[in-house]
Amino acid sequence: MIVCHCQNITDRDIDAAIDWMRASDPATIITPGKIYHALGKKADCGDCMPLFLSTMRSNANIEFPATLRALRDGQARGSRP
Ligand code: FES
């Protein structure tokens, strides 16, 4: 399914980019911009962002790294004044 019509990016392209980024760096934060960059493309109009984001969220490898989840939950705040 085409997700981004401007750049002809499919849901499979997005999944492949996410899987590749997660395999390359388990701690990376994956953003739409990084996916465009990994695919050698650049966002144009941005109309695809809602579908682009929901496609990203449906990939099991999109989860934040455990260390960042701890920050969000306030578990790692004890190290700073
Ligand atoms: S539809 Fe994706 S940038 Fe335009």
GROMACS .gro file of N, CA and C and ligand atoms in nm:
model
  247
    1MET      N    1   0.085  -0.118   0.000
    1MET     CA    2   0.000   0.000   0.000
    1MET      C    3   0.090   0.125   0.000
    2ILE      N    4   0.056   0.218  -0.086
    2ILE     CA    5   0.130   0.344  -0.090
    2ILE      C    6   0.092   0.428   0.032
    3VAL      N    7   0.189   0.473   0.108
    3VAL     CA    8   0.165   0.559   0.223
    3VAL      C    9   0.194   0.704   0.187
    4CYS      N   10   0.306   0.728   0.122
    4CYS     CA   11   0.345   0.863   0.082
    4CYS      C   12   0.343   0.871  -0.071
    5HIS      N   13   0.247   0.945  -0.121
    5HIS     CA   14   0.232   0.956  -0.266
    5HIS      C   15   0.339   1.046  -0.327
    6CYS      N   16   0.384   1.146  -0.256
    6CYS     CA   17   0.485   1.236  -0.311
    6CYS      C   18   0.615   1.162  -0.340
    7GLN      N   19   0.652   1.071  -0.249
    7GLN     CA   20   0.780   1.003  -0.261
    7GLN      C   21   0.764   0.854  -0.294
    8ASN      N   22   0.641   0.812  -0.319
    8ASN     CA   23   0.614   0.673  -0.357
    8ASN      C   24   0.671   0.574  -0.254
    9ILE      N   25   0.637   0.597  -0.129
    9ILE     CA   26   0.683   0.511  -0.020
    9ILE      C   27   0.567   0.421   0.024
   10THR      N   28   0.594   0.292   0.033
   10THR     CA   29   0.491   0.195   0.072
   10THR      C   30   0.504   0.159   0.219
   11ASP      N   31   0.402   0.090   0.270
   11ASP     CA   32   0.410   0.041   0.407
   11ASP      C   33   0.524  -0.059   0.422
   12ARG      N   34   0.553  -0.135   0.320
   12ARG     CA   35   0.666  -0.229   0.324
   12ARG      C   36   0.800  -0.156   0.330
   13ASP      N   37   0.810  -0.045   0.259
   13ASP     CA   38   0.933   0.036   0.266
   13ASP      C   39   0.955   0.085   0.410
   14ILE      N   40   0.848   0.132   0.471
   14ILE     CA   41   0.858   0.184   0.609
   14ILE      C   42   0.896   0.072   0.704
   15ASP      N   43   0.832  -0.043   0.692
   15ASP     CA   44   0.865  -0.157   0.779
   15ASP      C   45   1.011  -0.200   0.759
   16ALA      N   46   1.056  -0.206   0.635
   16ALA     CA   47   1.194  -0.247   0.608
   16ALA      C   48   1.292  -0.148   0.668
   17ALA      N   49   1.262  -0.018   0.656
   17ALA     CA   50   1.352   0.084   0.711
   17ALA      C   51   1.357   0.074   0.864
   18ILE      N   52   1.241   0.055   0.928
   18ILE     CA   53   1.237   0.042   1.074
   18ILE      C   54   1.315  -0.081   1.118
   19ASP      N   55   1.291  -0.193   1.053
   19ASP     CA   56   1.360  -0.317   1.090
   19ASP      C   57   1.511  -0.303   1.073
   20TRP      N   58   1.552  -0.238   0.965
   20TRP     CA   59   1.695  -0.217   0.941
   20TRP      C   60   1.756  -0.125   1.046
   21MET      N   61   1.687  -0.016   1.079
   21MET     CA   62   1.741   0.077   1.179
   21MET      C   63   1.750   0.010   1.315
   22ARG      N   64   1.649  -0.067   1.353
   22ARG     CA   65   1.649  -0.133   1.484
   22ARG      C   66   1.759  -0.239   1.490
   23ALA      N   67   1.780  -0.311   1.381
   23ALA     CA   68   1.886  -0.412   1.378
   23ALA      C   69   2.024  -0.347   1.383
   24SER      N   70   2.036  -0.229   1.321
   24SER     CA   71   2.165  -0.159   1.318
   24SER      C   72   2.199  -0.096   1.452
   25ASP      N   73   2.096  -0.044   1.521
   25ASP     CA   74   2.119   0.025   1.648
   25ASP      C   75   1.996   0.005   1.738
   26PRO      N   76   2.003  -0.091   1.830
   26PRO     CA   77   1.886  -0.121   1.915
   26PRO      C   78   1.840  -0.002   2.000
   27ALA      N   79   1.926   0.097   2.025
   27ALA     CA   80   1.889   0.210   2.110
   27ALA      C   81   1.842   0.332   2.032
   28THR      N   82   1.834   0.323   1.903
   28THR     CA   83   1.800   0.442   1.825
   28THR      C   84   1.654   0.481   1.841
   29ILE      N   85   1.629   0.609   1.831
   29ILE     CA   86   1.493   0.660   1.829
   29ILE      C   87   1.456   0.676   1.682
   30ILE      N   88   1.350   0.611   1.641
   30ILE     CA   89   1.312   0.611   1.501
   30ILE      C   90   1.205   0.717   1.477
   31THR      N   91   1.234   0.806   1.386
   31THR     CA   92   1.142   0.915   1.352
   31THR      C   93   1.105   0.907   1.204
   32PRO      N   94   0.997   0.975   1.165
   32PRO     CA   95   0.966   0.977   1.022
   32PRO      C   96   1.083   1.033   0.939
   33GLY      N   97   1.149   1.135   0.990
   33GLY     CA   98   1.261   1.192   0.917
   33GLY      C   99   1.372   1.093   0.894
   34LYS      N  100   1.399   1.010   0.995
   34LYS     CA  101   1.503   0.908   0.979
   34LYS      C  102   1.462   0.803   0.877
   35ILE      N  103   1.333   0.773   0.873
   35ILE     CA  104   1.286   0.675   0.775
   35ILE      C  105   1.301   0.732   0.633
   36TYR      N  106   1.260   0.856   0.615
   36TYR     CA  107   1.279   0.919   0.483
   36TYR      C  108   1.426   0.915   0.445
   37HIS      N  109   1.511   0.952   0.539
   37HIS     CA  110   1.655   0.956   0.512
   37HIS      C  111   1.707   0.817   0.476
   38ALA      N  112   1.664   0.715   0.552
   38ALA     CA  113   1.710   0.578   0.525
   38ALA      C  114   1.668   0.532   0.386
   39LEU      N  115   1.554   0.584   0.340
   39LEU     CA  116   1.505   0.546   0.208
   39LEU      C  117   1.561   0.636   0.098
   40GLY      N  118   1.645   0.732   0.139
   40GLY     CA  119   1.704   0.822   0.040
   40GLY      C  120   1.604   0.922  -0.015
   41LYS      N  121   1.504   0.957   0.066
   41LYS     CA  122   1.398   1.047   0.020
   41LYS      C  123   1.377   1.158   0.122
   42LYS      N  124   1.293   1.252   0.085
   42LYS     CA  125   1.268   1.367   0.170
   42LYS      C  126   1.118   1.399   0.164
   43ALA      N  127   1.058   1.427   0.279
   43ALA     CA  128   0.915   1.459   0.280
   43ALA      C  129   0.889   1.584   0.198
   44ASP      N  130   0.771   1.588   0.138
   44ASP     CA  131   0.735   1.704   0.057
   44ASP      C  132   0.616   1.777   0.121
   45CYS      N  133   0.494   1.733   0.093
   45CYS     CA  134   0.377   1.808   0.140
   45CYS      C  135   0.339   1.775   0.285
   46GLY      N  136   0.372   1.655   0.332
   46GLY     CA  137   0.341   1.616   0.469
   46GLY      C  138   0.200   1.562   0.488
   47ASP      N  139   0.122   1.557   0.384
   47ASP     CA  140  -0.015   1.506   0.396
   47ASP      C  141  -0.021   1.361   0.441
   48CYS      N  142   0.086   1.288   0.421
   48CYS     CA  143   0.087   1.145   0.455
   48CYS      C  144   0.118   1.120   0.603
   49MET      N  145   0.152   1.224   0.679
   49MET     CA  146   0.202   1.201   0.815
   49MET      C  147   0.108   1.120   0.904
   50PRO      N  148  -0.023   1.143   0.906
   50PRO     CA  149  -0.108   1.057   0.991
   50PRO      C  150  -0.097   0.909   0.955
   51LEU      N  151  -0.103   0.878   0.827
   51LEU     CA  152  -0.092   0.739   0.785
   51LEU      C  153   0.051   0.688   0.803
   52PHE      N  154   0.149   0.774   0.777
   52PHE     CA  155   0.289   0.738   0.796
   52PHE      C  156   0.313   0.699   0.942
   53LEU      N  157   0.263   0.781   1.035
   53LEU     CA  158   0.283   0.753   1.178
   53LEU      C  159   0.210   0.627   1.221
   54SER      N  160   0.088   0.607   1.172
   54SER     CA  161   0.016   0.486   1.213
   54SER      C  162   0.082   0.362   1.155
   55THR      N  163   0.141   0.374   1.037
   55THR     CA  164   0.216   0.261   0.980
   55THR      C  165   0.338   0.233   1.065
   56MET      N  166   0.407   0.338   1.106
   56MET     CA  167   0.523   0.320   1.194
   56MET      C  168   0.483   0.251   1.323
   57ARG      N  169   0.375   0.297   1.384
   57ARG     CA  170   0.332   0.242   1.514
   57ARG      C  171   0.289   0.097   1.506
   58SER      N  172   0.253   0.052   1.388
   58SER     CA  173   0.210  -0.088   1.374
   58SER      C  174   0.328  -0.184   1.364
   59ASN      N  175   0.450  -0.131   1.354
   59ASN     CA  176   0.569  -0.216   1.347
   59ASN      C  177   0.616  -0.248   1.489
   60ALA      N  178   0.637  -0.376   1.518
   60ALA     CA  179   0.677  -0.418   1.653
   60ALA      C  180   0.814  -0.364   1.693
   61ASN      N  181   0.897  -0.325   1.597
   61ASN     CA  182   1.031  -0.276   1.628
   61ASN      C  183   1.037  -0.126   1.655
   62ILE      N  184   0.923  -0.060   1.658
   62ILE     CA  185   0.923   0.085   1.675
   62ILE      C  186   0.938   0.127   1.821
   63GLU      N  187   0.921   0.036   1.915
   63GLU     CA  188   0.924   0.070   2.057
   63GLU      C  189   1.048   0.148   2.096
   64PHE      N  190   1.031   0.239   2.191
   64PHE     CA  191   1.144   0.314   2.244
   64PHE      C  192   1.238   0.220   2.317
   65PRO      N  193   1.368   0.251   2.318
   65PRO     CA  194   1.461   0.171   2.397
   65PRO      C  195   1.422   0.173   2.544
   66ALA      N  196   1.451   0.064   2.615
   66ALA     CA  197   1.412   0.050   2.755
   66ALA      C  198   1.466   0.163   2.842
   67THR      N  199   1.587   0.212   2.814
   67THR     CA  200   1.644   0.319   2.895
   67THR      C  201   1.564   0.448   2.882
   68LEU      N  202   1.513   0.476   2.763
   68LEU     CA  203   1.433   0.596   2.745
   68LEU      C  204   1.295   0.581   2.806
   69ARG      N  205   1.240   0.459   2.802
   69ARG     CA  206   1.111   0.436   2.867
   69ARG      C  207   1.124   0.462   3.016
   70ALA      N  208   1.239   0.428   3.075
   70ALA     CA  209   1.260   0.453   3.217
   70ALA      C  210   1.262   0.602   3.245
   71LEU      N  211   1.320   0.681   3.155
   71LEU     CA  212   1.321   0.827   3.172
   71LEU      C  213   1.179   0.882   3.169
   72ARG      N  214   1.101   0.835   3.075
   72ARG     CA  215   0.963   0.881   3.062
   72ARG      C  216   0.883   0.849   3.187
   73ASP      N  217   0.910   0.734   3.245
   73ASP     CA  218   0.836   0.691   3.363
   73ASP      C  219   0.892   0.751   3.492
   74GLY      N  220   1.001   0.829   3.481
   74GLY     CA  221   1.059   0.894   3.597
   74GLY      C  222   1.146   0.805   3.682
   75GLN      N  223   1.179   0.688   3.633
   75GLN     CA  224   1.259   0.594   3.710
   75GLN      C  225   1.407   0.629   3.711
   76ALA      N  226   1.454   0.706   3.614
   76ALA     CA  227   1.597   0.737   3.604
   76ALA      C  228   1.628   0.879   3.646
   77ARG      N  229   1.536   0.946   3.711
   77ARG     CA  230   1.557   1.087   3.748
   77ARG      C  231   1.643   1.105   3.871
   78GLY      N  232   1.665   0.999   3.948
   78GLY     CA  233   1.741   1.010   4.071
   78GLY      C  234   1.884   1.051   4.053
   79SER      N  235   1.939   1.041   3.935
   79SER     CA  236   2.079   1.073   3.914
   79SER      C  237   2.103   1.222   3.895
   80ARG      N  238   1.998   1.302   3.881
   80ARG     CA  239   2.016   1.446   3.862
   80ARG      C  240   1.955   1.521   3.980
   81PRO      N  241   2.015   1.637   4.011
   81PRO     CA  242   1.959   1.716   4.123
   81PRO      C  243   1.823   1.771   4.092
   82FES     S1  244   0.231   1.251   0.063
   82FES    FE1  245   0.410   1.220   0.179
   82FES     S2  246   0.517   1.409   0.166
   82FES    FE2  247   0.342   1.438   0.039
   0.00000   0.00000   0.00000
